[in-house]
Tab-separated table of C-alpha atoms and ligand atoms in Angstrom:
chain	number	residue	atom	x	y	z
A	1	MET	CA	0.000	0.000	0.000
A	2	ASP	CA	1.192	3.536	-0.742
A	3	GLU	CA	1.726	5.255	2.619
A	4	ALA	CA	1.018	8.747	1.248
A	5	THR	CA	-2.345	8.038	-0.425
A	6	GLY	CA	-3.516	4.556	0.550
A	7	ALA	CA	-3.414	3.457	-3.099
A	8	ILE	CA	-3.402	-0.349	-3.139
A	9	THR	CA	-0.900	-0.522	-5.996
A	10	THR	CA	2.416	1.307	-5.930
A	11	PRO	CA	2.044	4.642	-7.778
A	12	ILE	CA	4.511	5.663	-10.461
A	13	TYR	CA	6.323	8.625	-8.941
A	14	GLN	CA	7.273	10.165	-12.279
A	15	THR	CA	9.296	13.036	-10.923
A	16	THR	CA	12.838	14.255	-11.280
A	17	ALA	CA	13.043	15.980	-7.924
A	18	TYR	CA	11.194	16.543	-4.618
A	19	HIS	CA	9.955	19.688	-2.916
A	20	TYR	CA	12.266	21.316	-0.328
A	21	PRO	CA	14.673	18.401	-0.168
A	22	GLU	CA	17.311	19.548	2.307
A	23	GLY	CA	17.774	16.780	4.866
A	24	GLU	CA	14.883	14.758	3.447
A	25	LYS	CA	15.004	11.159	2.156
A	26	TYR	CA	14.033	12.084	-1.393
A	27	ARG	CA	15.918	14.779	-3.275
A	28	TYR	CA	16.468	13.640	-6.853
A	29	SER	CA	15.272	10.507	-8.673
A	30	ARG	CA	18.704	9.378	-9.892
A	31	GLU	CA	19.464	8.873	-6.212
A	32	ALA	CA	16.136	7.705	-4.744
A	33	ASN	CA	12.583	7.308	-6.029
A	34	PRO	CA	9.660	5.809	-4.047
A	35	THR	CA	8.480	3.469	-6.851
A	36	VAL	CA	12.023	2.196	-7.370
A	37	LEU	CA	12.533	1.738	-3.629
A	38	GLU	CA	9.385	-0.398	-3.495
A	39	LEU	CA	10.993	-2.691	-6.072
A	40	THR	CA	14.187	-2.967	-4.035
A	41	LYS	CA	12.071	-4.030	-1.035
A	42	LYS	CA	10.580	-6.769	-3.210
A	43	ILE	CA	13.946	-8.221	-4.238
A	44	VAL	CA	15.080	-8.111	-0.600
A	45	GLU	CA	12.034	-10.229	0.351
A	46	LEU	CA	12.424	-12.618	-2.574
A	47	GLU	CA	16.128	-13.241	-2.031
A	48	ASN	CA	16.030	-13.062	1.751
A	49	ALA	CA	18.691	-10.334	1.594
A	50	GLU	CA	19.749	-7.466	3.843
A	51	MET	CA	19.597	-4.857	1.093
A	52	GLY	CA	18.674	-4.487	-2.561
A	53	VAL	CA	19.425	-1.990	-5.323
A	54	ALA	CA	17.630	-1.475	-8.659
A	55	PHE	CA	19.386	-0.557	-11.909
A	56	SER	CA	18.551	0.600	-15.411
A	57	SER	CA	19.386	-2.901	-16.770
A	58	GLY	CA	20.946	-6.219	-15.881
A	59	MET	CA	24.219	-4.954	-17.355
A	60	GLY	CA	23.838	-1.872	-15.157
A	61	ALA	CA	23.585	-4.154	-12.112
A	62	ILE	CA	26.622	-6.223	-13.143
A	63	SER	CA	28.912	-3.387	-14.234
A	64	THR	CA	28.024	-1.092	-11.317
A	65	SER	CA	28.522	-3.881	-8.758
A	66	ALA	CA	31.880	-4.855	-10.242
A	67	LEU	CA	33.113	-1.262	-10.480
A	68	ALA	CA	32.053	-0.601	-6.893
A	69	LEU	CA	33.810	-3.653	-5.443
A	70	LEU	CA	37.002	-3.738	-7.526
A	71	LYS	CA	40.005	-1.505	-8.010
A	72	PRO	CA	43.139	-1.717	-10.200
A	73	GLY	CA	45.355	-4.627	-9.179
A	74	ASN	CA	42.421	-6.739	-7.929
A	75	SER	CA	41.634	-10.147	-9.413
A	76	VAL	CA	38.341	-11.522	-10.692
A	77	LEU	CA	37.342	-15.049	-11.638
A	78	VAL	CA	34.545	-15.610	-14.160
A	79	HIS	CA	33.610	-18.529	-16.382
A	80	ARG	CA	33.668	-18.502	-20.158
A	81	ASP	CA	30.139	-19.782	-20.675
A	82	MET	CA	28.227	-16.677	-19.719
A	83	PHE	CA	26.151	-14.011	-21.447
A	84	GLY	CA	28.406	-12.546	-24.154
A	85	ARG	CA	28.217	-8.936	-23.014
A	86	SER	CA	28.930	-9.802	-19.355
A	87	TYR	CA	31.938	-11.813	-20.498
A	88	ARG	CA	33.182	-8.913	-22.631
A	89	PHE	CA	32.661	-6.469	-19.767
A	90	PHE	CA	34.941	-8.516	-17.522
A	91	THR	CA	37.527	-9.666	-20.025
A	92	ASP	CA	37.856	-6.473	-22.108
A	93	TYR	CA	36.659	-3.483	-20.105
A	94	LEU	CA	37.735	-4.419	-16.594
A	95	LYS	CA	41.082	-5.665	-17.906
A	96	ASN	CA	41.621	-2.222	-19.465
A	97	TRP	CA	41.072	-0.681	-16.029
A	98	GLY	CA	43.881	-2.768	-14.511
A	99	VAL	CA	41.798	-5.582	-13.019
A	100	ASN	CA	43.215	-9.088	-13.563
A	101	VAL	CA	40.540	-11.333	-15.003
A	102	ASP	CA	40.772	-15.135	-15.206
A	103	ALA	CA	38.131	-17.211	-16.964
A	104	SER	CA	37.495	-20.866	-16.203
A	105	ASN	CA	36.196	-23.360	-18.715
A	106	PRO	CA	32.555	-24.492	-18.364
A	107	GLY	CA	31.680	-26.780	-15.477
A	108	SER	CA	31.297	-26.530	-11.716
A	109	ASP	CA	34.515	-28.446	-10.965
A	110	ASN	CA	36.549	-26.177	-13.240
A	111	ILE	CA	35.510	-22.956	-11.515
A	112	ILE	CA	35.836	-24.479	-8.038
A	113	GLU	CA	39.373	-25.721	-8.806
A	114	LYS	CA	40.340	-22.341	-10.239
A	115	ALA	CA	38.849	-20.539	-7.217
A	116	LYS	CA	41.170	-22.635	-5.020
A	117	SER	CA	44.247	-21.904	-7.141
A	118	LYS	CA	44.746	-18.301	-5.971
A	119	ARG	CA	42.947	-15.564	-4.051
A	120	TYR	CA	40.364	-13.707	-6.096
A	121	ASP	CA	38.759	-10.520	-4.824
A	122	VAL	CA	35.537	-11.291	-6.673
A	123	ILE	CA	34.156	-14.481	-8.203
A	124	PHE	CA	31.295	-13.925	-10.640
A	125	VAL	CA	29.194	-16.831	-11.900
A	126	GLU	CA	25.984	-17.236	-13.805
A	127	ASN	CA	23.721	-19.928	-12.465
A	128	ILE	CA	22.111	-21.354	-14.633
A	129	THR	CA	24.477	-20.362	-17.481
A	130	ASN	CA	23.583	-18.823	-20.818
A	131	PRO	CA	23.194	-20.575	-23.294
A	132	LEU	CA	24.259	-24.145	-22.366
A	133	LEU	CA	22.447	-24.283	-19.034
A	134	ARG	CA	25.419	-25.420	-16.985
A	135	VAL	CA	24.831	-25.443	-13.245
A	136	VAL	CA	27.475	-24.473	-10.692
A	137	ASP	CA	27.422	-25.980	-7.215
A	138	ILE	CA	27.037	-22.648	-5.426
A	139	THR	CA	27.173	-24.317	-2.001
A	140	GLU	CA	30.649	-25.729	-2.710
A	141	LEU	CA	31.909	-22.634	-4.514
A	142	SER	CA	30.762	-20.366	-1.685
A	143	LYS	CA	32.749	-22.466	0.826
A	144	VAL	CA	35.912	-21.879	-1.209
A	145	ALA	CA	35.049	-18.181	-1.612
A	146	LYS	CA	34.643	-17.798	2.167
A	147	GLU	CA	37.900	-19.632	2.923
A	148	ARG	CA	39.787	-17.385	0.492
A	149	GLY	CA	38.022	-14.131	1.318
A	150	SER	CA	36.500	-13.752	-2.163
A	151	ILE	CA	33.180	-11.980	-2.700
A	152	LEU	CA	30.882	-14.379	-4.575
A	153	ILE	CA	28.406	-12.756	-6.974
A	154	VAL	CA	25.804	-14.957	-8.671
A	155	ASP	CA	23.843	-13.849	-11.713
A	156	ALA	CA	20.613	-15.795	-11.142
A	157	THR	CA	18.678	-14.374	-14.102
A	158	PHE	CA	17.987	-17.863	-15.512
A	159	SER	CA	17.018	-19.535	-12.248
A	160	THR	CA	14.998	-16.715	-10.577
A	161	PRO	CA	14.361	-16.698	-6.801
A	162	ILE	CA	11.651	-19.324	-7.384
A	163	ASN	CA	14.154	-21.941	-8.529
A	164	GLN	CA	17.217	-20.882	-6.531
A	165	LYS	CA	18.157	-18.403	-3.800
A	166	PRO	CA	21.951	-18.043	-4.100
A	167	LEU	CA	22.305	-16.052	-0.865
A	168	GLU	CA	20.827	-18.976	1.085
A	169	LEU	CA	23.433	-21.225	-0.583
A	170	GLY	CA	26.252	-18.969	0.611
A	171	ALA	CA	26.688	-16.319	-2.104
A	172	ASP	CA	27.344	-12.723	-1.018
A	173	ILE	CA	25.465	-10.914	-3.774
A	174	VAL	CA	22.832	-11.986	-6.285
A	175	VAL	CA	22.214	-10.015	-9.483
A	176	HIS	CA	19.395	-10.265	-12.000
A	177	SER	CA	18.542	-9.045	-15.407
A	178	ALA	CA	14.989	-8.233	-14.286
A	179	SER	CA	14.232	-7.660	-17.994
A	180	LYS	CA	13.756	-11.447	-18.177
A	181	PHE	CA	11.688	-13.694	-15.870
A	182	LEU	CA	11.241	-11.203	-13.009
A	183	ALA	CA	9.398	-8.580	-15.079
A	184	GLY	CA	8.321	-11.408	-17.345
A	185	HIS	CA	6.413	-9.694	-20.179
A	186	ASN	CA	9.152	-8.635	-22.624
A	187	ASP	CA	8.296	-4.985	-22.081
A	188	VAL	CA	10.919	-3.598	-19.708
A	189	ILE	CA	14.681	-3.357	-19.237
A	190	ALA	CA	15.735	-3.466	-15.573
A	191	GLY	CA	18.379	-4.897	-13.251
A	192	LEU	CA	18.542	-5.824	-9.578
A	193	ALA	CA	21.171	-6.705	-7.003
A	194	ALA	CA	20.665	-7.950	-3.441
A	195	GLY	CA	22.840	-9.210	-0.619
A	196	TYR	CA	24.743	-8.049	2.433
A	197	GLY	CA	24.350	-4.370	3.346
A	198	LYS	CA	28.129	-3.904	3.620
A	199	TYR	CA	28.457	-4.579	-0.123
A	200	LEU	CA	25.121	-3.223	-1.349
A	201	ASN	CA	25.684	0.172	0.298
A	202	VAL	CA	28.925	0.585	-1.638
A	203	ILE	CA	27.218	-0.585	-4.838
A	204	ASP	CA	24.336	1.837	-4.237
A	205	GLN	CA	26.737	4.770	-3.956
A	206	MET	CA	28.323	3.732	-7.256
A	207	ARG	CA	24.849	3.516	-8.872
A	208	ARG	CA	24.046	7.050	-7.690
A	209	THR	CA	27.375	8.207	-9.095
A	210	LEU	CA	27.374	6.393	-12.446
A	211	GLY	CA	23.661	7.079	-12.876
A	212	THR	CA	22.751	3.471	-13.727
A	213	SER	CA	19.465	4.083	-11.923
A	214	LEU	CA	16.073	2.654	-12.824
A	215	ASP	CA	13.216	4.840	-14.044
A	216	ALA	CA	9.981	4.855	-11.995
A	217	HIS	CA	7.841	3.544	-14.849
A	218	ALA	CA	10.186	0.605	-15.492
A	219	ALA	CA	10.192	-0.082	-11.729
A	220	TYR	CA	6.384	-0.161	-11.755
A	221	LEU	CA	6.303	-2.659	-14.650
A	222	THR	CA	8.870	-4.854	-12.904
A	223	LEU	CA	6.881	-4.764	-9.655
A	224	ARG	CA	3.740	-5.694	-11.549
A	225	GLY	CA	5.498	-8.584	-13.261
A	226	ILE	CA	6.876	-9.934	-9.988
A	227	LYS	CA	3.320	-10.288	-8.643
A	228	THR	CA	2.842	-13.293	-10.954
A	229	LEU	CA	6.415	-14.622	-10.835
A	230	LYS	CA	5.574	-17.768	-8.874
A	231	ILE	CA	2.632	-18.871	-11.027
A	232	ARG	CA	4.509	-18.044	-14.239
A	233	MET	CA	7.578	-19.975	-13.141
A	234	ASP	CA	5.519	-22.991	-12.110
A	235	VAL	CA	3.991	-23.181	-15.606
A	236	ILE	CA	7.274	-22.315	-17.338
A	237	ASN	CA	9.230	-24.986	-15.404
A	238	ARG	CA	6.619	-27.586	-16.338
A	239	ASN	CA	6.366	-26.555	-20.000
A	240	ALA	CA	10.153	-26.484	-20.422
A	241	GLU	CA	10.569	-29.965	-18.926
A	242	GLN	CA	7.979	-31.395	-21.306
A	243	ILE	CA	9.484	-29.657	-24.334
A	244	ALA	CA	13.010	-30.803	-23.409
A	245	GLU	CA	11.764	-34.407	-23.282
A	246	PHE	CA	9.934	-33.992	-26.589
A	247	LEU	CA	13.013	-32.534	-28.306
A	248	GLU	CA	15.280	-35.242	-26.897
A	249	GLY	CA	13.215	-37.836	-28.713
A	250	HIS	CA	12.960	-35.914	-32.002
A	251	PRO	CA	14.835	-37.391	-34.991
A	252	LYS	CA	15.902	-33.935	-36.312
A	253	VAL	CA	17.451	-32.944	-32.967
A	254	VAL	CA	21.038	-33.949	-32.238
A	255	LYS	CA	21.333	-32.841	-28.605
A	256	VAL	CA	19.248	-31.086	-25.945
A	257	TYR	CA	20.718	-29.033	-23.100
A	258	TYR	CA	18.356	-28.763	-20.135
A	259	PRO	CA	19.421	-29.273	-16.514
A	260	GLY	CA	16.244	-31.230	-15.766
A	261	LEU	CA	17.197	-33.978	-18.240
A	262	LYS	CA	19.129	-36.975	-16.907
A	263	SER	CA	21.379	-36.640	-19.960
A	264	HIS	CA	22.538	-33.169	-18.889
A	265	VAL	CA	26.101	-33.111	-17.641
A	266	ASP	CA	25.072	-31.176	-14.485
A	267	TYR	CA	21.849	-33.057	-13.727
A	268	GLU	CA	23.004	-34.158	-10.249
A	269	ILE	CA	24.226	-30.680	-9.283
A	270	ALA	CA	20.988	-29.193	-10.636
A	271	ARG	CA	18.955	-31.497	-8.413
A	272	LYS	CA	21.041	-30.362	-5.450
A	273	VAL	CA	20.958	-26.575	-5.933
A	274	LEU	CA	17.761	-25.896	-7.933
A	275	LYS	CA	14.130	-26.198	-6.888
A	276	GLY	CA	12.999	-26.085	-10.522
A	277	PHE	CA	15.020	-26.397	-13.729
A	278	GLY	CA	13.925	-23.149	-15.358
A	279	GLY	CA	12.429	-22.011	-18.616
A	280	VAL	CA	15.425	-21.986	-20.950
A	281	LEU	CA	16.721	-24.916	-22.940
A	282	SER	CA	19.063	-25.165	-25.904
A	283	PHE	CA	19.224	-27.747	-28.653
A	284	GLU	CA	21.280	-28.624	-31.693
A	285	VAL	CA	19.542	-29.564	-34.928
A	286	ASN	CA	20.685	-31.800	-37.766
A	287	GLY	CA	22.889	-29.799	-40.153
A	288	GLY	CA	24.662	-26.503	-39.467
A	289	GLN	CA	23.726	-22.855	-39.213
A	290	GLU	CA	21.466	-23.003	-42.256
A	291	SER	CA	19.291	-25.678	-40.645
A	292	ALA	CA	19.147	-23.866	-37.303
A	293	LEU	CA	18.094	-20.610	-38.952
A	294	LYS	CA	15.550	-22.463	-41.093
A	295	VAL	CA	13.906	-23.959	-37.984
A	296	MET	CA	13.925	-20.589	-36.243
A	297	LYS	CA	12.277	-18.852	-39.193
A	298	SER	CA	9.712	-21.633	-39.758
A	299	LEU	CA	8.178	-21.279	-36.304
A	300	LYS	CA	4.774	-19.613	-36.203
A	301	LEU	CA	4.008	-19.294	-32.478
A	302	ILE	CA	7.511	-19.101	-31.028
A	303	ILE	CA	9.040	-15.684	-31.714
A	304	PRO	CA	12.613	-15.352	-33.025
A	305	ALA	CA	14.133	-12.611	-30.847
A	306	GLN	CA	17.131	-11.880	-28.652
A	307	THR	CA	15.578	-12.081	-25.238
A	308	LEU	CA	14.132	-14.635	-22.837
A	309	GLY	CA	12.030	-15.013	-19.739
A	310	GLY	CA	8.733	-13.573	-20.955
A	311	VAL	CA	5.238	-15.039	-21.086
A	312	ASN	CA	5.715	-15.600	-24.836
A	313	SER	CA	8.111	-18.285	-26.014
A	314	VAL	CA	11.133	-16.869	-27.797
A	315	ILE	CA	13.899	-18.569	-29.778
A	316	SER	CA	17.362	-17.340	-30.710
A	317	HIS	CA	20.558	-18.425	-32.445
A	318	PRO	CA	23.331	-17.713	-29.897
A	319	ALA	CA	26.222	-17.879	-32.414
A	320	THR	CA	24.837	-14.926	-34.416
A	321	MET	CA	22.799	-13.217	-31.695
A	322	SER	CA	23.467	-13.164	-27.906
A	323	HIS	CA	26.986	-14.632	-28.179
A	324	ARG	CA	28.106	-13.083	-31.480
A	325	THR	CA	30.819	-11.028	-29.723
A	326	LEU	CA	32.663	-14.217	-28.687
A	327	SER	CA	35.451	-15.269	-31.043
A	328	LEU	CA	35.134	-18.586	-32.872
A	329	GLU	CA	37.734	-20.029	-30.488
A	330	GLU	CA	35.801	-18.835	-27.414
A	331	ARG	CA	32.536	-20.250	-28.775
A	332	LYS	CA	34.288	-23.570	-29.409
A	333	ILE	CA	35.564	-23.798	-25.815
A	334	VAL	CA	32.093	-22.996	-24.471
A	335	GLY	CA	30.387	-25.403	-26.876
A	336	ILE	CA	28.242	-22.949	-28.842
A	337	THR	CA	27.916	-24.568	-32.232
A	338	ASP	CA	26.374	-23.039	-35.369
A	339	SER	CA	23.476	-25.493	-35.132
A	340	LEU	CA	22.563	-24.487	-31.574
A	341	LEU	CA	19.221	-22.795	-30.841
A	342	ARG	CA	18.192	-21.348	-27.464
A	343	LEU	CA	14.534	-21.582	-26.551
A	344	SER	CA	12.902	-19.579	-23.773
A	345	VAL	CA	9.655	-21.309	-22.934
A	346	GLY	CA	6.619	-19.181	-22.077
A	347	ILE	CA	3.225	-19.883	-20.547
A	348	GLU	CA	1.403	-20.903	-23.732
A	349	ASP	CA	-0.347	-24.295	-23.988
A	350	VAL	CA	2.551	-26.749	-24.126
A	351	ASN	CA	0.859	-28.801	-26.875
A	352	ASP	CA	0.751	-25.740	-29.138
A	353	LEU	CA	4.459	-25.146	-28.532
A	354	ILE	CA	5.351	-28.778	-29.242
A	355	GLU	CA	3.270	-28.726	-32.442
A	356	ASP	CA	5.012	-25.533	-33.588
A	357	LEU	CA	8.469	-27.016	-32.923
A	358	ASP	CA	7.621	-30.302	-34.585
A	359	ARG	CA	6.349	-28.586	-37.735
A	360	ALA	CA	9.433	-26.356	-37.966
A	361	LEU	CA	11.837	-29.276	-37.366
A	362	CYS	CA	10.100	-31.347	-40.027
A	363	THR	CA	11.059	-28.729	-42.652
A	364	LEU	CA	14.618	-30.121	-42.347
A	365	TYR	CA	15.669	-32.967	-44.650
B	401	LIG	C1	22.289	-14.084	-17.696
B	401	LIG	C2	22.168	-12.658	-18.115
B	401	LIG	N1	22.665	-11.704	-17.314
B	401	LIG	C3	22.591	-10.399	-17.645
B	401	LIG	C4	22.032	-9.986	-18.832
B	401	LIG	C5	21.968	-8.532	-19.165
B	401	LIG	O1	20.719	-8.027	-18.813
B	401	LIG	P1	20.043	-6.733	-19.479
B	401	LIG	O2	19.707	-7.089	-20.887
B	401	LIG	O3	18.851	-6.470	-18.630
B	401	LIG	O4	21.061	-5.642	-19.399
B	401	LIG	C6	21.504	-10.940	-19.699
B	401	LIG	C7	20.891	-10.523	-20.962
B	401	LIG	O5	20.504	-11.329	-21.777
B	401	LIG	C8	21.577	-12.319	-19.328
B	401	LIG	O6	21.101	-13.288	-20.124
């Protein structure tokens, strides 16, 4: 409820500044805005955190957090199989600012071993990873991080607080691209971070300084989306599991990557650290890039687009879309082939989605 008016939904405080601000909580909306603060309360509740901060995008959350916590000479550990732009931010931009960045190969054991090999100031992992849905054992990694004094940041965009709460598994900070499942309707760009106050206060000061702040209207849309997060994720988890099983048995599909499938390399870890396996799955089709693009373009219900996490199912070709900034060599190490498609499953009737996929796959020879 809005304290000022009694409105039962959070109003959009579309204002730049506040009357007679000296000494007051609200002065200027880059720094603090009531609608945005309501959203930060929500992520604090969802993640069981001490403090939350909202950003203009997921990249805003990631870059601002990293810039706030690191300085030249510090070391960061990331893994190669992450969202292309996050990877580039760490390996190109932060490196240019004098931060040492190491990247581990895909797989929980690889990052845990590397985390033990030297002291990192920050360890940043995606869980579940984009686009091959690898799962890191956050419980084990957080033990190593604590022993070594590393700050563990988990990007939980793919898992959402419904399927995993990284802070409860021992992480220090969780970040989200709220543009995806949290907002959930493909109509907003937003980012969130939550965790211990000692880190989030520093990050919040950096946000105020860099200006990676969220707009009130985007905060309102994100808040509205979060109201249905649980019921959307329940349907999405179920739909994705059924589609993964369907694709695994399809003659035109070579391989399916979904952590809920027994065939997935991280199935056992997924069962340990996830409550649900999420809405994203990837699969390789017979033939190369031409076949993958043909399937993508033949779909009628599933939309070809470079996003995920919405109520509508969306498909993309990582090699030419989300992960196009990775070199051929980097894509090879991660396992992103030209015939790989990434599917974000929505809340449509699962039979309609399966029919759409089947028809598109059957256009292949
Ligand atoms: C796992 C993950 N983290 C962060 C981002 C960046 O989020 P945004 O697009 O909101 O900046 C993305 C975008 O696709 C993503 O997939």
